[in-house]
Coordinates of C-alpha atoms in Angstrom, one line a residue:
M239 CA -5.3 -61.1 8.1
E240 CA -8.8 -60.2 7.2
S241 CA -9.7 -61.2 3.6
R242 CA -9.8 -58.3 1.2
T243 CA -13.4 -59.0 0.2
I244 CA -14.8 -55.9 -1.4
Q245 CA -17.0 -54.3 1.2
H246 CA -20.6 -53.7 0.1
E247 CA -22.6 -50.9 1.7
R248 CA -24.5 -52.1 4.7
D249 CA -28.3 -52.1 4.4
R250 CA -29.8 -49.0 6.0
V251 CA -31.9 -49.6 9.1
S252 CA -34.8 -47.4 10.3
H253 CA -36.8 -47.5 13.5
D254 CA -40.6 -47.0 13.4
N255 CA -42.6 -47.4 16.6
G256 CA -40.0 -49.9 17.9
R257 CA -40.0 -51.9 14.7
V258 CA -36.8 -52.3 12.6
A259 CA -37.2 -52.0 8.9
F260 CA -34.4 -53.2 6.6
A261 CA -34.0 -51.4 3.3
E262 CA -34.0 -53.4 0.1
P263 CA -30.4 -54.1 -1.1
A264 CA -29.4 -51.7 -3.9
A265 CA -28.8 -53.1 -7.3
P266 CA -25.0 -53.4 -8.2
Q267 CA -23.7 -50.1 -9.5
P268 CA -21.7 -50.0 -12.8
V269 CA -18.0 -49.6 -12.3
V270 CA -17.3 -49.5 -16.0
S271 CA -19.6 -47.9 -18.5
A272 CA -19.4 -47.0 -22.2
Q273 CA -21.6 -44.8 -24.3
N274 CA -22.0 -44.9 -28.1
L275 CA -18.6 -46.5 -28.8
V276 CA -17.5 -46.4 -32.4
R277 CA -14.1 -47.9 -33.5
R278 CA -13.3 -47.2 -37.1
Y279 CA -10.3 -48.5 -39.0
G280 CA -9.3 -46.8 -42.2
E281 CA -11.0 -44.1 -44.1
G282 CA -13.4 -43.5 -46.9
D283 CA -14.6 -46.5 -48.9
T284 CA -12.2 -48.8 -47.2
A285 CA -13.3 -47.9 -43.6
V286 CA -14.3 -50.7 -41.4
D287 CA -16.3 -50.2 -38.2
A288 CA -15.2 -52.8 -35.5
L289 CA -17.7 -51.2 -33.1
R290 CA -21.0 -49.5 -34.1
G291 CA -22.4 -47.4 -31.3
V292 CA -22.0 -49.8 -28.4
S293 CA -23.3 -48.8 -25.0
V294 CA -22.8 -51.0 -22.0
E295 CA -22.5 -51.0 -18.2
V296 CA -20.5 -53.5 -16.1
A297 CA -22.0 -54.0 -12.7
S298 CA -19.8 -54.2 -9.6
G299 CA -19.1 -57.6 -8.1
Q300 CA -20.2 -59.5 -11.2
L301 CA -18.6 -61.6 -13.9
T302 CA -19.6 -60.5 -17.4
A303 CA -18.6 -62.7 -20.4
V304 CA -18.3 -61.3 -23.9
M305 CA -18.9 -63.7 -26.8
G306 CA -19.3 -63.5 -30.6
P307 CA -18.1 -64.8 -33.9
S308 CA -14.6 -63.9 -35.2
G309 CA -14.6 -60.3 -36.2
S310 CA -17.6 -59.4 -34.1
G311 CA -15.7 -56.7 -32.1
K312 CA -15.5 -58.4 -28.8
S313 CA -11.7 -58.0 -28.4
T314 CA -11.9 -54.4 -29.6
L315 CA -14.6 -53.7 -27.0
M316 CA -12.5 -55.2 -24.2
H317 CA -9.4 -53.3 -25.2
I318 CA -11.3 -50.0 -25.3
L319 CA -13.0 -50.6 -21.9
A320 CA -9.6 -51.4 -20.4
G321 CA -8.0 -48.2 -21.8
L322 CA -5.7 -50.2 -24.0
D323 CA -7.2 -48.6 -27.2
R324 CA -9.1 -45.4 -27.8
P325 CA -12.5 -45.3 -29.6
T326 CA -13.0 -43.2 -32.7
S327 CA -16.0 -41.7 -30.9
G328 CA -17.9 -42.3 -27.7
D329 CA -17.0 -42.3 -24.0
V330 CA -15.7 -44.8 -21.5
F331 CA -15.9 -44.3 -17.7
I332 CA -14.0 -46.3 -15.1
D333 CA -15.0 -45.7 -11.5
G334 CA -16.6 -42.5 -12.6
T335 CA -13.6 -41.1 -14.6
A336 CA -14.0 -40.3 -18.3
I337 CA -10.8 -41.9 -19.6
G338 CA -11.1 -40.3 -23.0
E339 CA -10.1 -37.0 -21.3
L340 CA -6.9 -38.4 -19.9
N341 CA -3.5 -38.0 -21.5
D342 CA -1.2 -41.1 -21.8
A343 CA 0.5 -40.6 -18.5
Q344 CA -2.8 -40.1 -16.6
L345 CA -4.3 -43.2 -18.4
T346 CA -1.3 -45.3 -17.4
K347 CA -1.8 -44.3 -13.7
L348 CA -5.5 -45.1 -13.9
R349 CA -4.8 -48.5 -15.4
R350 CA -2.3 -49.3 -12.6
K351 CA -4.9 -48.3 -9.9
H352 CA -8.1 -49.6 -11.4
I353 CA -7.4 -52.4 -13.9
G354 CA -6.1 -55.9 -13.8
F355 CA -5.5 -57.9 -17.0
I356 CA -5.2 -61.7 -17.7
F357 CA -3.8 -62.6 -21.1
Q358 CA -4.3 -65.9 -23.0
F359 CA -0.6 -66.5 -23.2
F360 CA 0.2 -65.5 -19.6
N361 CA 2.7 -62.7 -20.4
L362 CA 5.0 -63.5 -17.5
L363 CA 8.6 -62.2 -17.3
P364 CA 10.8 -65.4 -17.7
M365 CA 13.6 -64.0 -15.5
L366 CA 11.3 -63.4 -12.5
T367 CA 10.0 -65.9 -10.0
A368 CA 6.3 -66.5 -9.5
K369 CA 6.2 -64.1 -6.5
E370 CA 8.1 -61.4 -8.4
N371 CA 5.8 -61.7 -11.3
I372 CA 2.7 -61.5 -9.0
V373 CA 3.9 -58.2 -7.3
L374 CA 5.3 -56.7 -10.5
P375 CA 2.3 -54.2 -10.9
L376 CA 3.0 -52.9 -7.4
S377 CA 6.8 -52.7 -8.0
I378 CA 6.2 -50.7 -11.2
A379 CA 3.8 -48.4 -9.3
G380 CA 6.4 -47.9 -6.5
T381 CA 4.1 -49.5 -3.9
K382 CA 5.4 -51.9 -1.2
P383 CA 3.7 -55.3 -1.4
D384 CA 1.6 -56.4 1.5
D385 CA 3.3 -59.7 2.2
A386 CA 0.2 -61.1 4.1
W387 CA -2.0 -60.3 1.1
V388 CA 0.4 -61.8 -1.4
E389 CA 0.5 -65.0 0.7
E390 CA -3.3 -65.1 0.9
L391 CA -3.5 -64.7 -2.9
A392 CA -0.9 -67.4 -3.4
A393 CA -2.9 -69.7 -1.2
K394 CA -6.2 -68.9 -3.0
V395 CA -4.7 -69.7 -6.5
G396 CA -2.8 -72.7 -5.2
L397 CA 0.7 -71.5 -5.6
T398 CA 2.1 -71.4 -2.1
D399 CA 4.8 -74.0 -2.9
R400 CA 5.6 -72.5 -6.3
L401 CA 6.4 -68.9 -5.4
S402 CA 10.2 -69.3 -5.9
H403 CA 9.8 -71.0 -9.3
R404 CA 10.3 -69.3 -12.6
P405 CA 7.8 -69.6 -15.5
A406 CA 9.9 -72.2 -17.3
E407 CA 9.6 -74.4 -14.2
M408 CA 5.8 -74.3 -14.2
S409 CA 3.0 -75.8 -16.2
G410 CA 0.7 -73.7 -18.3
G411 CA -2.0 -73.9 -15.6
Q412 CA 0.4 -72.8 -12.9
Q413 CA 1.6 -69.9 -15.1
Q414 CA -2.0 -68.8 -15.6
R415 CA -2.5 -69.0 -11.9
V416 CA 0.4 -66.6 -11.5
A417 CA -1.2 -64.3 -14.1
I418 CA -4.5 -64.3 -12.2
A419 CA -2.8 -63.5 -8.9
R420 CA -0.8 -60.7 -10.6
A421 CA -4.1 -59.2 -11.9
L422 CA -5.6 -59.4 -8.4
V423 CA -2.7 -58.2 -6.3
S424 CA -3.6 -54.5 -6.6
S425 CA -7.3 -55.1 -5.8
P426 CA -8.3 -53.5 -9.1
T427 CA -11.7 -52.0 -9.7
V428 CA -12.2 -54.3 -12.6
M429 CA -10.3 -57.3 -14.0
F430 CA -10.3 -58.1 -17.7
A431 CA -9.5 -61.6 -18.9
D432 CA -8.8 -62.2 -22.6
E433 CA -9.5 -65.9 -23.5
P434 CA -8.0 -67.0 -20.2
T435 CA -8.4 -70.7 -20.9
G436 CA -7.7 -70.5 -24.7
N437 CA -4.2 -72.0 -24.3
L438 CA -5.0 -74.7 -21.7
D439 CA -6.3 -78.3 -21.7
S440 CA -9.8 -79.0 -20.6
K441 CA -8.9 -80.2 -17.0
T442 CA -6.7 -77.1 -16.4
S443 CA -9.3 -74.9 -18.0
S444 CA -11.9 -76.1 -15.5
E445 CA -9.6 -75.3 -12.6
I446 CA -8.8 -71.8 -13.9
L447 CA -12.6 -71.1 -14.5
A448 CA -13.3 -72.2 -10.9
L449 CA -10.6 -69.8 -9.7
L450 CA -12.0 -66.9 -11.7
R451 CA -15.5 -67.6 -10.4
E452 CA -14.2 -67.8 -6.8
S453 CA -12.5 -64.4 -7.2
V454 CA -15.9 -62.9 -8.0
S455 CA -17.8 -64.8 -5.3
S456 CA -15.4 -64.5 -2.4
L457 CA -13.5 -61.3 -3.2
G458 CA -16.3 -59.5 -5.0
Q459 CA -13.9 -58.9 -7.9
T460 CA -15.7 -57.3 -10.9
T461 CA -14.5 -59.2 -14.0
V462 CA -15.0 -58.9 -17.8
M463 CA -14.0 -62.0 -19.7
V464 CA -13.8 -62.4 -23.5
T465 CA -14.2 -66.1 -24.5
H466 CA -15.3 -68.3 -27.3
D467 CA -15.8 -71.2 -24.9
A468 CA -19.4 -71.9 -23.8
R469 CA -18.2 -73.7 -20.7
A470 CA -16.2 -70.6 -19.7
A471 CA -19.2 -68.3 -20.3
A472 CA -21.4 -70.5 -18.2
I473 CA -19.7 -69.3 -15.0
A474 CA -20.7 -65.7 -15.8
D475 CA -23.5 -63.7 -14.2
R476 CA -24.2 -62.0 -17.6
I477 CA -23.2 -62.9 -21.2
L478 CA -23.1 -60.3 -23.9
F479 CA -23.1 -61.4 -27.6
L480 CA -21.6 -59.2 -30.3
A481 CA -22.2 -59.4 -34.0
D482 CA -20.9 -56.9 -36.6
G483 CA -19.8 -54.5 -33.9
E484 CA -23.1 -54.4 -32.0
I485 CA -24.4 -56.0 -28.8
V486 CA -27.2 -58.2 -30.2
T487 CA -28.1 -60.4 -27.2
D488 CA -27.7 -59.9 -23.4
L489 CA -28.2 -63.1 -21.4
G490 CA -28.3 -63.8 -17.6
P491 CA -26.7 -66.9 -16.1
S492 CA -27.0 -69.7 -18.7
T493 CA -26.0 -73.3 -19.3
P494 CA -23.3 -74.2 -21.9
S495 CA -26.0 -75.6 -24.2
E496 CA -28.1 -72.4 -24.0
I497 CA -25.0 -70.4 -24.7
L498 CA -24.0 -72.5 -27.7
A499 CA -27.5 -72.2 -29.2
T500 CA -27.4 -68.4 -28.7
L501 CA -24.0 -68.2 -30.3
E502 CA -25.1 -70.2 -33.3
A503 CA -28.1 -67.9 -33.8
V504 CA -25.9 -64.8 -33.5
S505 CA -23.4 -66.2 -35.9
A506 CA -26.1 -66.9 -38.5
R507 CA -27.3 -63.3 -38.5

């Protein structure tokens, strides 16, 4: 079966006096965008703004990491971008759809089609096998799994010989691999990862990070990852730093030491 790598638009070709001219490749287009997001908890003098007018675009086919000190708003931002929470004000667009205009049923359908999610604590159903957990999003949506694609995913995440095992029979790293395959099985527009290595040892964390990077590089899977780990953020194409509910620094690819230095400066603000 041909790999389900996201197909990028071919470069346009023009002919001028027998010469062939190749157009410059277009910059990655945003598949998720947010404008002036505010998330306020409480009212009056006790109101707290977790987000203060955040605007951001997430480019297609890239891995974006989100970092910041505790209480900076990074988890709130991810939950709103993923349609798991609604902002007090502001707009979120996923694949061009303004999700704030959707009712709960419409939002659920959009999440099934466009969003994959990886949780820190795996969130696997203990009574299901690894394969059944992987295809669960398709089962809920009433879609027949593509067995060849499921087998390809299982091979990519290193689970070919574990598909019949239940979560209790697998290590933490194996369970997170199941969670990653589950997030990828519907070929979502964007995959969100909430501290995906936060519950794993350092060796297993490195393996999971390599797997996440590979899903971006080989499958073109747009990914947004919230993390406190500089080593995890170092696999990203872009790193956003939040403080007091605002994006205060926007870095390109960086080393763990550069990320730690930036995080320390942001935390000291």
